[in-house]
Short mmCIF file of C-alpha atoms and ligand atoms in Angstrom, two decimals:
data_model
loop_
_atom_site.label_atom_id
_atom_site.label_comp_id
_atom_site.label_asym_id
_atom_site.label_seq_id
_atom_site.Cartn_x
_atom_site.Cartn_y
_atom_site.Cartn_z
CA MET A 1 -2.57 12.99 29.28
CA LEU A 2 -5.47 14.24 27.13
CA ASP A 3 -5.89 17.93 26.35
CA THR A 4 -9.56 18.66 27.10
CA LYS A 5 -9.23 22.14 25.72
CA SER A 6 -7.96 20.99 22.21
CA SER A 7 -10.29 21.18 19.39
CA LYS A 8 -9.11 17.57 18.57
CA PRO A 9 -11.70 14.95 19.78
CA LEU A 10 -10.74 12.93 22.80
CA TYR A 11 -10.89 9.66 20.78
CA GLU A 12 -8.49 11.03 18.27
CA GLN A 13 -6.07 11.85 21.09
CA ILE A 14 -6.41 8.32 22.41
CA LYS A 15 -5.74 7.04 18.91
CA GLU A 16 -2.57 9.19 18.82
CA TYR A 17 -1.51 7.88 22.14
CA ILE A 18 -1.75 4.29 20.98
CA LEU A 19 -0.13 4.95 17.65
CA HIS A 20 2.71 6.81 19.34
CA GLY A 21 3.12 3.64 21.50
CA ILE A 22 3.44 1.57 18.32
CA HIS A 23 5.93 3.81 16.55
CA SER A 24 8.05 4.21 19.55
CA GLY A 25 8.15 0.61 20.24
CA ASP A 26 6.42 0.98 23.77
CA PHE A 27 3.77 -1.43 22.36
CA LYS A 28 5.33 -4.46 20.72
CA PRO A 29 3.75 -6.52 17.89
CA ASN A 30 1.15 -8.92 19.27
CA GLU A 31 1.23 -7.37 22.75
CA ARG A 32 -2.05 -6.74 24.45
CA ILE A 33 -2.91 -3.04 24.96
CA PRO A 34 -4.58 -2.00 28.18
CA SER A 35 -8.25 -2.86 28.46
CA GLU A 36 -10.95 -0.42 27.53
CA ARG A 37 -11.78 0.04 31.23
CA ASP A 38 -8.05 0.71 32.21
CA LEU A 39 -7.80 3.17 29.38
CA SER A 40 -10.89 5.02 30.34
CA ASP A 41 -9.77 5.24 34.01
CA GLN A 42 -6.25 6.26 32.89
CA PHE A 43 -7.61 9.13 30.71
CA GLY A 44 -10.73 9.92 32.66
CA VAL A 45 -12.97 9.56 29.64
CA SER A 46 -15.96 7.24 28.98
CA ARG A 47 -15.57 3.73 27.67
CA LEU A 48 -17.55 4.79 24.66
CA THR A 49 -14.75 7.28 23.67
CA VAL A 50 -11.97 4.68 24.14
CA ASN A 51 -14.05 2.07 22.17
CA LYS A 52 -14.43 4.51 19.25
CA ALA A 53 -10.64 5.00 19.22
CA ILE A 54 -9.93 1.31 19.33
CA LYS A 55 -12.58 0.50 16.69
CA ASP A 56 -10.84 2.95 14.14
CA LEU A 57 -7.50 1.40 14.95
CA VAL A 58 -8.81 -2.09 14.37
CA ARG A 59 -10.47 -0.83 11.05
CA ASP A 60 -7.20 0.60 9.96
CA GLY A 61 -5.28 -2.50 10.69
CA TRP A 62 -3.17 -1.28 13.70
CA LEU A 63 -4.90 -3.47 16.19
CA TYR A 64 -6.73 -6.82 16.24
CA VAL A 65 -9.32 -8.14 18.70
CA GLN A 66 -9.23 -11.64 20.16
CA ILE A 67 -12.62 -12.42 21.60
CA GLY A 68 -12.35 -13.05 25.33
CA LYS A 69 -8.61 -12.24 25.38
CA GLY A 70 -8.23 -8.49 24.51
CA THR A 71 -6.95 -6.09 21.83
CA PHE A 72 -3.50 -6.64 20.46
CA ILE A 73 -0.92 -4.86 18.33
CA ASN A 74 -1.01 -5.91 14.71
CA ASP A 75 2.24 -5.59 13.06
CA GLU A 76 2.24 -8.39 10.74
CA PRO A 77 3.65 -7.38 7.30
CA ILE A 78 1.78 -8.24 4.11
CA ASP A 79 3.10 -11.58 3.15
CA GLN A 80 2.91 -11.94 -0.63
CA GLN A 81 3.53 -15.01 -2.77
CA LEU A 82 5.66 -14.32 -5.91
CA GLU A 83 4.34 -17.24 -7.99
CA THR A 84 1.48 -15.51 -9.68
CA LEU A 85 1.05 -12.20 -11.48
CA THR A 86 -1.53 -10.32 -9.46
CA SER A 87 -2.48 -6.65 -8.93
CA PHE A 88 -2.36 -4.70 -5.67
CA SER A 89 -6.21 -4.70 -5.65
CA GLU A 90 -6.37 -8.50 -6.12
CA GLU A 91 -3.85 -9.13 -3.36
CA MET A 92 -5.54 -7.04 -0.77
CA ALA A 93 -9.02 -8.37 -1.71
CA LYS A 94 -7.76 -11.91 -1.04
CA ARG A 95 -6.90 -10.73 2.42
CA GLY A 96 -10.18 -8.88 2.92
CA GLN A 97 -8.36 -5.55 3.30
CA GLU A 98 -9.75 -2.39 2.28
CA THR A 99 -7.70 -0.52 -0.30
CA SER A 100 -7.73 3.02 -1.77
CA SER A 101 -5.08 5.22 -3.68
CA THR A 102 -4.16 8.72 -3.85
CA VAL A 103 -3.47 9.66 -7.37
CA LEU A 104 -0.48 11.89 -7.49
CA ARG A 105 -0.10 12.02 -11.25
CA ALA A 106 -2.20 10.84 -14.22
CA GLN A 107 -0.98 12.18 -17.57
CA ILE A 108 0.29 11.29 -20.95
CA VAL A 109 4.01 12.03 -21.61
CA GLU A 110 6.78 11.05 -24.01
CA ALA A 111 8.63 8.09 -22.88
CA SER A 112 12.24 8.80 -21.62
CA GLU A 113 15.02 6.61 -23.00
CA ASP A 114 14.92 4.49 -19.84
CA ILE A 115 11.12 3.97 -19.90
CA ALA A 116 11.07 3.37 -23.70
CA ARG A 117 13.89 0.75 -23.28
CA HIS A 118 11.89 -1.18 -20.69
CA LEU A 119 8.72 -0.98 -22.90
CA ASN A 120 10.73 -1.97 -25.95
CA VAL A 121 9.41 1.08 -27.91
CA PRO A 122 11.31 3.95 -29.47
CA PRO A 123 11.92 6.97 -27.10
CA SER A 124 9.31 9.70 -27.25
CA VAL A 125 6.43 7.26 -27.83
CA ALA A 126 3.44 8.46 -25.64
CA VAL A 127 3.01 6.76 -22.45
CA VAL A 128 0.26 7.03 -19.74
CA VAL A 129 2.02 7.82 -16.35
CA LEU A 130 -0.07 6.83 -13.22
CA LYS A 131 1.59 7.63 -9.97
CA ARG A 132 -0.32 6.46 -6.89
CA VAL A 133 0.12 6.14 -3.17
CA ARG A 134 -1.43 2.65 -2.42
CA MET A 135 -3.21 2.30 0.90
CA VAL A 136 -4.47 -0.46 2.98
CA GLY A 137 -7.02 0.44 5.71
CA GLY A 138 -6.18 4.16 4.99
CA ARG A 139 -2.53 3.83 5.62
CA PRO A 140 0.09 4.06 2.89
CA VAL A 141 1.99 0.98 2.04
CA ALA A 142 3.58 1.65 -1.44
CA LEU A 143 4.16 4.28 -3.92
CA GLU A 144 3.75 3.08 -7.47
CA THR A 145 4.47 4.74 -10.79
CA SER A 146 3.09 2.78 -13.72
CA HIS A 147 3.93 3.56 -17.49
CA VAL A 148 1.53 2.12 -20.00
CA ILE A 149 1.93 2.49 -23.79
CA ALA A 150 -0.68 5.07 -24.50
CA SER A 151 -1.80 3.82 -27.98
CA ARG A 152 -2.99 0.55 -26.20
CA VAL A 153 -5.34 2.40 -23.78
CA ASN A 154 -7.06 5.23 -25.52
CA ASP A 155 -8.87 7.65 -23.32
CA MET A 156 -8.17 5.63 -20.19
CA LEU A 157 -7.29 8.58 -17.96
CA SER A 158 -10.46 10.52 -18.88
CA LYS A 159 -12.65 7.50 -18.33
CA HIS A 160 -11.24 6.02 -15.17
CA ASP A 161 -10.62 7.25 -11.60
CA PHE A 162 -7.72 5.32 -10.33
CA SER A 163 -8.13 6.42 -6.78
CA HIS A 164 -10.56 3.50 -6.49
CA GLU A 165 -10.30 1.54 -9.75
CA SER A 166 -7.73 -1.21 -10.40
CA LEU A 167 -5.33 -0.55 -13.47
CA TYR A 168 -5.23 -4.32 -14.24
CA ALA A 169 -9.02 -4.69 -14.13
CA VAL A 170 -9.36 -1.77 -16.51
CA LEU A 171 -6.81 -3.23 -18.79
CA ARG A 172 -8.51 -6.57 -18.89
CA THR A 173 -12.19 -5.49 -19.03
CA GLU A 174 -12.07 -2.34 -21.12
CA TYR A 175 -8.93 -2.73 -23.30
CA ASP A 176 -9.04 -6.68 -23.58
CA ILE A 177 -5.42 -6.76 -22.57
CA THR A 178 -4.44 -10.23 -21.16
CA LEU A 179 -1.35 -9.89 -19.04
CA THR A 180 0.75 -13.11 -19.27
CA HIS A 181 3.88 -12.62 -17.07
CA ALA A 182 6.17 -10.00 -15.51
CA GLU A 183 9.73 -9.54 -14.63
CA GLN A 184 10.42 -7.98 -11.28
CA VAL A 185 13.56 -6.69 -9.69
CA PHE A 186 13.82 -6.04 -5.94
CA GLU A 187 16.45 -3.62 -4.36
CA ALA A 188 16.63 -2.49 -0.74
CA ARG A 189 17.37 1.12 0.00
CA ALA A 190 16.63 4.03 2.02
CA ALA A 191 13.53 6.24 1.63
CA SER A 192 14.16 9.64 0.11
CA GLU A 193 12.51 12.67 1.78
CA THR A 194 9.64 12.64 -0.78
CA GLU A 195 9.01 9.01 -0.58
CA ALA A 196 9.00 9.19 3.17
CA ARG A 197 6.43 11.94 3.17
CA PHE A 198 4.07 9.92 0.95
CA LEU A 199 4.71 6.61 2.89
CA GLU A 200 4.51 8.22 6.40
CA LEU A 201 8.13 7.17 7.11
CA GLU A 202 11.21 9.09 8.09
CA ALA A 203 13.65 9.86 5.31
CA GLY A 204 16.32 7.02 5.52
CA ASP A 205 13.92 4.32 6.66
CA PRO A 206 14.28 1.10 4.73
CA VAL A 207 12.08 0.51 1.62
CA LEU A 208 12.00 -1.99 -1.10
CA ALA A 209 12.41 -0.49 -4.59
CA ILE A 210 10.69 -2.79 -6.99
CA THR A 211 10.59 -2.55 -10.75
CA ARG A 212 8.24 -4.48 -12.91
CA VAL A 213 7.84 -4.98 -16.66
CA THR A 214 4.48 -6.61 -17.36
CA PHE A 215 4.04 -8.55 -20.64
CA THR A 216 1.13 -9.58 -22.91
CA ALA A 217 1.38 -12.61 -25.30
CA ASN A 218 4.37 -12.87 -27.48
CA ASN A 219 6.58 -11.24 -24.93
CA THR A 220 5.29 -7.76 -25.57
CA PRO A 221 5.85 -5.30 -22.71
CA ILE A 222 2.81 -3.28 -21.89
CA GLU A 223 3.61 -1.82 -18.50
CA TYR A 224 6.68 -0.62 -16.73
CA VAL A 225 6.26 0.01 -13.17
CA GLN A 226 8.60 1.72 -10.50
CA SER A 227 7.45 1.01 -6.87
CA VAL A 228 8.63 1.73 -3.42
CA TYR A 229 7.23 -0.43 -0.74
CA ARG A 230 7.49 0.22 2.89
CA GLY A 231 10.14 -2.11 4.30
CA ASP A 232 8.18 -2.81 7.53
CA LYS A 233 4.92 -3.64 5.72
CA TYR A 234 5.91 -6.32 3.13
CA LYS A 235 7.38 -9.59 3.12
CA PHE A 236 7.71 -11.48 -0.24
CA ARG A 237 7.72 -15.34 -0.49
CA ALA A 238 8.86 -17.50 -3.31
CA VAL A 239 9.11 -21.43 -3.77
CA LEU A 240 12.36 -22.43 -5.11
CA ARG A 241 12.71 -25.84 -6.74
CA ARG A 242 15.93 -27.47 -7.43
CA LEU A 243 16.52 -28.35 -11.06
C1 GLP B 301 0.85 -4.32 -8.17
C2 GLP B 301 2.03 -4.38 -9.07
C3 GLP B 301 2.12 -3.14 -10.05
C4 GLP B 301 0.77 -2.99 -10.73
C5 GLP B 301 -0.34 -2.85 -9.73
C6 GLP B 301 -1.68 -2.75 -10.35
O1 GLP B 301 0.89 -3.46 -7.17
N1 GLP B 301 3.24 -4.37 -8.28
O2 GLP B 301 3.17 -3.29 -10.89
O3 GLP B 301 0.72 -1.88 -11.55
O4 GLP B 301 -0.28 -3.99 -8.99
O5 GLP B 301 -2.64 -2.56 -9.38
P1 GLP B 301 -4.12 -2.38 -9.57
O6 GLP B 301 -4.61 -3.21 -10.54
O7 GLP B 301 -4.73 -2.56 -8.22
O8 GLP B 301 -4.27 -0.81 -9.94
#
């Protein structure tokens, strides 16, 4: 039931009710949720209030509307092809989804041995570290830490705001860096407490840990990325041809 004395608006409380239903499994993927009229009767609020809650959840990708049929639970993971080298921003733009990032770290540091090895540079070389929570429709889907050789991207951090800019677009347009290919490794594991906090998961929930080394021409590494993707939000697809 809604708490009419709470300072939390009623439509927010309805959103929480629906989200709780999704997380607890009471509402299953592609199941229809009660109609606006039923929800407004159930909670004793106007249809306008229910409509606002539903609109927000549709915008954030939790629900989808089928005209004439109702509103349904959307739980389709992002289904990504692995044939081409793309960026997070490009992938989501293709799907018409709204993205943003929370920048957790943006600084220049000396490369550790591990990072230096992946980037094929001597240890202690300066690298730009960019750690972001990547969001779709305002919800976190991945945590990404990119390391880029600093001498290739002078002043990048002072000139760009990566909470809404694309790293690959900046590399291409401002630094004339053409990415040619990447090597990616996938590993399934459990989310740590910190990862779970940023990804709105429980510690121990499944995630995909992905590392990527991205190259420019002549097989020169430019970027090394450590990512953690929500296991329930991603599906990767590859075409395998028999030799
Ligand atoms: C993908 C890749 C990352 C890359 C990022 C760049 O998410 N897995 O390795 O760093 O795209 O994204 P953007 O250009 O949107 O900042």
